[in-house]
Coordinates of C-alpha atoms and ligand atoms in Angstrom, one line a residue:
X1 CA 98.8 87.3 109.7
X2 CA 95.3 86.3 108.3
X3 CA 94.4 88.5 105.1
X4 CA 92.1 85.6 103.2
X5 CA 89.2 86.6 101.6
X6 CA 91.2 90.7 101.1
X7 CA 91.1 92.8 98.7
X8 CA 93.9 94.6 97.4
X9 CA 92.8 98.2 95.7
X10 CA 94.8 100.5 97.6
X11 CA 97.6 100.5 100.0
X12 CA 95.1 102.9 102.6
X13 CA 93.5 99.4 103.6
X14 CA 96.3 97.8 104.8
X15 CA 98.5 98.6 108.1
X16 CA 102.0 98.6 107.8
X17 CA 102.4 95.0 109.5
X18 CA 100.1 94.4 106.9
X19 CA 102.7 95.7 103.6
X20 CA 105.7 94.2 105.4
X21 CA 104.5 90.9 105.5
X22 CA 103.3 90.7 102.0
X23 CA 106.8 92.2 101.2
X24 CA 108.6 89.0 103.0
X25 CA 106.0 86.7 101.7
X26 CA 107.2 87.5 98.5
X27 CA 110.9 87.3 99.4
X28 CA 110.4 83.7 100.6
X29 CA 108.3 82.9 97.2
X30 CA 110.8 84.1 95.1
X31 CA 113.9 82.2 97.5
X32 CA 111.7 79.2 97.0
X33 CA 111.4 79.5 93.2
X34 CA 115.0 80.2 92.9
X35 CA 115.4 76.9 94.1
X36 CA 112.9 75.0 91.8
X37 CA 110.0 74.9 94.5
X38 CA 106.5 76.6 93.9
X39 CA 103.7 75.7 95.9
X40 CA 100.1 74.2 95.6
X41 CA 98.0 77.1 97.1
X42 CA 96.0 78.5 94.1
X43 CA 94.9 74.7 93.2
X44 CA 91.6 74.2 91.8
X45 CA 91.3 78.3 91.9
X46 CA 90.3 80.1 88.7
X47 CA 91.2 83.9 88.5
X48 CA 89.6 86.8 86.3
X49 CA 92.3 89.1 84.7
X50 CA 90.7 92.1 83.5
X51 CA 92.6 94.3 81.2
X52 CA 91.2 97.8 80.0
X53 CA 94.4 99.4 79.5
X54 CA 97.6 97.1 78.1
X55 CA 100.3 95.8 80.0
X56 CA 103.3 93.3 80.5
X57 CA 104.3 92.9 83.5
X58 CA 101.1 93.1 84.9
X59 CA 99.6 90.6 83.5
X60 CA 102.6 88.2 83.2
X61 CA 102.9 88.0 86.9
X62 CA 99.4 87.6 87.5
X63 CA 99.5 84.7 84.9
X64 CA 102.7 83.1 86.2
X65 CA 102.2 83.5 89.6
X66 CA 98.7 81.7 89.8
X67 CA 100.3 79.0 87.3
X68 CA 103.2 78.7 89.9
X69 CA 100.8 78.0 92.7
X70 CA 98.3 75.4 90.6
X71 CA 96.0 77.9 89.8
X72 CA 93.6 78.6 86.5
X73 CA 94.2 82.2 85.0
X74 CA 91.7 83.7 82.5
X75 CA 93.1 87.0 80.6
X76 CA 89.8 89.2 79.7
X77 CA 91.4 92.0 77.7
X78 CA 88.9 94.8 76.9
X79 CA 87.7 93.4 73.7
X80 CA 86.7 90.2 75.3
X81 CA 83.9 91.6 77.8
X82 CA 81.3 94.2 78.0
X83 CA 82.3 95.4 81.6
X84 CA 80.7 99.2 81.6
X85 CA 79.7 99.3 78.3
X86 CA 77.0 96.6 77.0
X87 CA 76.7 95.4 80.3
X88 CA 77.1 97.1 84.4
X89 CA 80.3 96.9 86.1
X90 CA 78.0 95.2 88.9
X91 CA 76.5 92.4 86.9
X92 CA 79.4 91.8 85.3
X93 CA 81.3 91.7 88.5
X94 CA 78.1 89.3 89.8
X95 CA 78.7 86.7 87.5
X96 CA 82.7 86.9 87.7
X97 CA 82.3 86.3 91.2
X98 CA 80.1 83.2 91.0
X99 CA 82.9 81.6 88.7
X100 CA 86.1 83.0 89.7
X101 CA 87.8 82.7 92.8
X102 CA 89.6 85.7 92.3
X103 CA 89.7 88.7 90.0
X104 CA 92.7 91.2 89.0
X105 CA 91.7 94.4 87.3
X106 CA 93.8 96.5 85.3
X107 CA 91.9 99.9 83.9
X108 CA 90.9 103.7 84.6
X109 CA 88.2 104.3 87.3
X110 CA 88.9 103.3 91.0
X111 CA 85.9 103.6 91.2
X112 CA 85.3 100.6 88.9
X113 CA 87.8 98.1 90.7
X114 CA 86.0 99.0 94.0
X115 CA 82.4 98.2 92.6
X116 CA 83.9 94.9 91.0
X117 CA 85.1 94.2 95.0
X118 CA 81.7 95.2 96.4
X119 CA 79.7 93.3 93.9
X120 CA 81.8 90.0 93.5
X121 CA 82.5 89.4 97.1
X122 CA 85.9 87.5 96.0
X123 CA 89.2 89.1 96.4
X124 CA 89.7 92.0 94.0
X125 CA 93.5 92.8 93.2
X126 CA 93.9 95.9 91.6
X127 CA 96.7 96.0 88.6
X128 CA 96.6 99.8 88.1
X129 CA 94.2 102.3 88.0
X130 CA 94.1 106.0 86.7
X131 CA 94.7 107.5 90.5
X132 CA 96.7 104.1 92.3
X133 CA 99.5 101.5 91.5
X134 CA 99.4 99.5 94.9
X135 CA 100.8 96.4 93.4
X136 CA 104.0 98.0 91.8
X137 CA 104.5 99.5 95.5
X138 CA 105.2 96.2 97.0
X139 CA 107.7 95.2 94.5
X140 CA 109.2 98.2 95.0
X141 CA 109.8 97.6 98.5
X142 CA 110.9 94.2 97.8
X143 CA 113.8 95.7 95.8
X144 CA 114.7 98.3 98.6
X145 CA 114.9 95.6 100.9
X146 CA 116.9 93.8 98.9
X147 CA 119.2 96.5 98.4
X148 CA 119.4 98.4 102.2
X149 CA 117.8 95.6 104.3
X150 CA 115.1 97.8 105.8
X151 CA 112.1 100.5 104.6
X152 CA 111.8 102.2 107.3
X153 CA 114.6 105.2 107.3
X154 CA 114.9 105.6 104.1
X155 CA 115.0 108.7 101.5
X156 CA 112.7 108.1 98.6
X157 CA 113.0 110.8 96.1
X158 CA 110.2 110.3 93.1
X159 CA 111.1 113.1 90.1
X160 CA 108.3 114.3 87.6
X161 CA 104.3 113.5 87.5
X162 CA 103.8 113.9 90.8
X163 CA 99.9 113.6 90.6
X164 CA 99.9 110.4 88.9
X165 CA 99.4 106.3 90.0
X166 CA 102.8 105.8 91.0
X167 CA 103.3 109.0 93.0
X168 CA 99.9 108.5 94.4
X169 CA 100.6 104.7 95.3
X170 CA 104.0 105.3 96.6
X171 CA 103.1 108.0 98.9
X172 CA 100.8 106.0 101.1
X173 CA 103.2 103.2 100.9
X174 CA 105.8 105.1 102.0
X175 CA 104.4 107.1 105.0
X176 CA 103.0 103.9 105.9
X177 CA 106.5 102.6 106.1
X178 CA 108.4 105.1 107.9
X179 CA 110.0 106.3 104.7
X180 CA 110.9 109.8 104.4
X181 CA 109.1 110.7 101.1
X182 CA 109.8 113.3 98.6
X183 CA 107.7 114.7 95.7
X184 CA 110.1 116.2 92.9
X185 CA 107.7 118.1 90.6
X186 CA 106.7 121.5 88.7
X187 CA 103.7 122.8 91.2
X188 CA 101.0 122.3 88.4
X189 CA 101.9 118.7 89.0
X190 CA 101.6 118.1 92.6
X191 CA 99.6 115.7 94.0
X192 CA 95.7 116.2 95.6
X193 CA 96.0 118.0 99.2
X194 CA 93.5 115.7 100.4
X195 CA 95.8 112.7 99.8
X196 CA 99.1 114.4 100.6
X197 CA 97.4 115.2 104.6
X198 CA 96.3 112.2 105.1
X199 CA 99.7 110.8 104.0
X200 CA 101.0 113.5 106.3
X201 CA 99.3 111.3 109.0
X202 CA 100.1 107.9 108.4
X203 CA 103.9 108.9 108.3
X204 CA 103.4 110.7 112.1
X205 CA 102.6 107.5 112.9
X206 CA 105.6 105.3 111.5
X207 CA 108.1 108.4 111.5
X208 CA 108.5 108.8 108.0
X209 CA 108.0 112.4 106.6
X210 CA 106.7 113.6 103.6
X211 CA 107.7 116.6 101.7
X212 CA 106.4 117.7 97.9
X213 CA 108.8 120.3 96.3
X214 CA 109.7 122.0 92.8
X215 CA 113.5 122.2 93.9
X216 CA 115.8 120.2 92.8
X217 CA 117.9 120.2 95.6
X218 CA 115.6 117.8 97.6
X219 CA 117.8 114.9 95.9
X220 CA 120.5 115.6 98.2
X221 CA 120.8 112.5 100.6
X222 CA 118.4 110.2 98.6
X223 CA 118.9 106.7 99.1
X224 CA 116.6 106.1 95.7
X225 CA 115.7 108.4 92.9
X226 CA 112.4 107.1 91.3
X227 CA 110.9 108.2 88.2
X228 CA 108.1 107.1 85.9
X229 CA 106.7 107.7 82.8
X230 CA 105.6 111.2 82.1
X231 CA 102.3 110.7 80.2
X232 CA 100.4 107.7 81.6
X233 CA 98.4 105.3 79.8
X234 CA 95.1 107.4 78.5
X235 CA 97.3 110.9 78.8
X236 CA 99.0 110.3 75.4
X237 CA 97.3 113.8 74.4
X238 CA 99.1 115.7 76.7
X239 CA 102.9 115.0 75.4
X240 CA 103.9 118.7 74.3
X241 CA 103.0 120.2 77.8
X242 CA 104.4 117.3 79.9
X243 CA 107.3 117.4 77.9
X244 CA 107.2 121.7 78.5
X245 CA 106.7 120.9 82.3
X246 CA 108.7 118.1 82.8
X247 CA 112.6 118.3 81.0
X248 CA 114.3 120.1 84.0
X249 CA 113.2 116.9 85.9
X250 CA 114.5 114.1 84.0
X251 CA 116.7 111.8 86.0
X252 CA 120.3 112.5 84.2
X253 CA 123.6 112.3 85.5
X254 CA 123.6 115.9 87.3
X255 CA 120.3 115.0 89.0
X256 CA 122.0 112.0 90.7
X257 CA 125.1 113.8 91.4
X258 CA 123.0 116.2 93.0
X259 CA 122.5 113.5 95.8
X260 CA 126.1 114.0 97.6
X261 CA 125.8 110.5 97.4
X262 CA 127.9 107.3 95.7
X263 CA 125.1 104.6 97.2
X264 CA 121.9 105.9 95.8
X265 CA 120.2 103.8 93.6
X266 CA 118.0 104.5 90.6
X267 CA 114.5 103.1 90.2
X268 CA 111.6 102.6 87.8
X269 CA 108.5 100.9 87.7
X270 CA 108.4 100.3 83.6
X271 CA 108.1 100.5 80.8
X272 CA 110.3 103.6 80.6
X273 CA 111.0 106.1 77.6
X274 CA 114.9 106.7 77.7
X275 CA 115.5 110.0 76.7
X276 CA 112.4 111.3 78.2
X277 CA 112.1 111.0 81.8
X278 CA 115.2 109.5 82.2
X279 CA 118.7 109.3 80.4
X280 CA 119.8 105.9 78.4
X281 CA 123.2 106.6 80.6
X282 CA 121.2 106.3 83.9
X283 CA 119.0 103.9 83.0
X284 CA 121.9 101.4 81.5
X285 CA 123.9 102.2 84.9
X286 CA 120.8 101.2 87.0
X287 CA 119.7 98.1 84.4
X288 CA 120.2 95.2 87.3
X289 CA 118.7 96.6 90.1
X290 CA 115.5 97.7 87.7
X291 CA 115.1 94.4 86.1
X292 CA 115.5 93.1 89.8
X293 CA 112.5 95.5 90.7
X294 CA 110.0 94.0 87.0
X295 CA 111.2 90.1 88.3
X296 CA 109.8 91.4 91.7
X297 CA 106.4 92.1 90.2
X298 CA 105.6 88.2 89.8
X299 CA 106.8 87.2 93.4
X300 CA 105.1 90.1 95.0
X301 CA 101.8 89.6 92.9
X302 CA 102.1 86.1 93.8
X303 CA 102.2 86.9 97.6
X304 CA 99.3 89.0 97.3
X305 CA 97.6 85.9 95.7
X306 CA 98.6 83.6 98.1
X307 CA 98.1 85.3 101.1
X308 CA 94.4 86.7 100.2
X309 CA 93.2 83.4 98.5
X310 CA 95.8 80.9 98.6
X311 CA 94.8 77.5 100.7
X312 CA 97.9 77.7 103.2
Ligands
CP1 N1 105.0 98.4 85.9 C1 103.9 97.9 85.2 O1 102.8 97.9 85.7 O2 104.2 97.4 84.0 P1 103.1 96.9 82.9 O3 102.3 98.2 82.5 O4 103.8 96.3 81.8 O5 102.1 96.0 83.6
NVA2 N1 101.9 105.9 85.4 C1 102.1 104.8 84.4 C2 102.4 103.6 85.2 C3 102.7 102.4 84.3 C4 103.0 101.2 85.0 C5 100.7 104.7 83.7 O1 99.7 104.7 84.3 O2 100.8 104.5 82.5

């Protein structure tokens, strides 16, 4: 599998050979690391880390990842640079590309992560933006693997802003995968048609399913229950209503009951506000596998690193 010289800005670029082997790249970088080896591939590579909005994990995986494999990281936090405001996303992306080898972006526009791509002609990762999440997908799929041993099959149930990054991000991964895919969320928050059909395609394809509901019921069976925060960075505003909207979809013990199921796991990408989205009970319950699924960031980013820049 040859992906040098990729981008990464949204899981609709990349077939589903494509996902799985990033997903076992990862698996074999984190078995190597357990072990005390990391690798060489990054040396003498400098990479870009552009932060508009915060993060931790993010950026901590980026940074230890590319230190792992002997490359240089650079953290531009939104302070630092004058990307879109003093200065155009394209210049800024023309002079980041004739310095770095690689730049991560972390902010609101796609639209902006795809003009840094276009205009730097390195490899672009993208660390969120306002519509996709694609990094987060892959270590989510390492953890499911981890836990099942397979994707494909699968009931992923994700409960609450069903519009947002993550719901986005995981759809398309998910359909891509031959996962059967459920949206758990008041109709007001439902994700764009648009995206939803041509999700609806992909998953003909793999035989995965998709199905976007209000009713609650649609737990039954899931192998996962998946939630995420309910206002997203830049949405702080909008707290009362989500909070209105959201409550009969928090993840709480009678939600996973609801699943007729003893196996189902509980997951979330981070950072997560107990009480909110999800109970403390739940989330203490599922603690291991959803630390499992934030140490999974670095090895997953690190694949994506290796595989779209790395030397080997
Ligand atoms: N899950 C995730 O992206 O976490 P950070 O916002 O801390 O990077
Ligand atoms: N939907 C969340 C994801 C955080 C990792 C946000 O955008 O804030």
């Amino acid at each position: 599998m040859n992906l040098k010289g990729r981008s990464f800005l949204t899981l609709k670029d990349f077939t589903p050979e494509e996902i799985m082997y990033l997903v076992d790249l990862a698996a074999d970088l984190k078995a190597k690391k357990k072990q005390g080896i990391t690798g060489n591939s990054l040396k003498g590579k400098n990479i870009a880390l552009i932060f508009e909005k915060p993060s931790t994990r993010t950026r901590c995986s980026f940074t230890i990842g590319c230190i792992d494999e002997g490359g240089h990281p650079e953290y531009l936090g939104k302070d630092d640079i004058q990307l879109g405001y003093k200065e155009s996303v394209e210049d800024t992306a023309r002079v980041l590309g004739r310095m770095f080898d690689g730049i991560e972006f972390r902010g609101f526009q796609q639209d902006t992560v795809e003009k840094l791509a276009k205009y730097s002609k390195v490899p672009v990762w993208n660390g969120l933006t306002d519509e996709y999440h694609p990094t987060q997908i892959l270590a989510d799929f390492l953890t499911l693997k981890e836990q099942f041993g397979k994707l494909a099959g699968l009931k992923l149930v994700f409960v609450g802003d069903g519009r947002n990054n993550m719901a986005n991000s995981l759809m398309i991964g998910s359909a891509k995968m031959g996962l059967d895919f459920v949206i758990l969320a008041p109709r007001s928050l439902w994700p764009e048609g648009e995206l939803v059909s041509l999700c609806e395609g992909y998953a003909k394809e793999s035989g995965g399913s998709i199905q976007i509901t209000d009713n609650l019921d649609a737990v039954q069976g899931a192998d996962a229950v998946y939630t995420d925060v309910w206002c997203s960075m830049g949405e702080e505003d909008k707290a009362a209503e989500r909070i209105a909207l959201l409550t009969p979809y928090q993840v709480n013990a009678q939600l996973m009951e609801k699943t007729g199921k003893e196996s189902t796991i509980f997951l979330h990408c981070l950072p997560a506000v107990k009480g909110k989205e999800v109970t403390e009970e739940i989330f203490e319950k599922f603690a291991d596998v959803v630390f499992d699924e934030a140490e999974n960031r670095m090895h997953t980013i690190k694949a994506v690193m290796v595989a779209t820049l790395g030397n080997q």
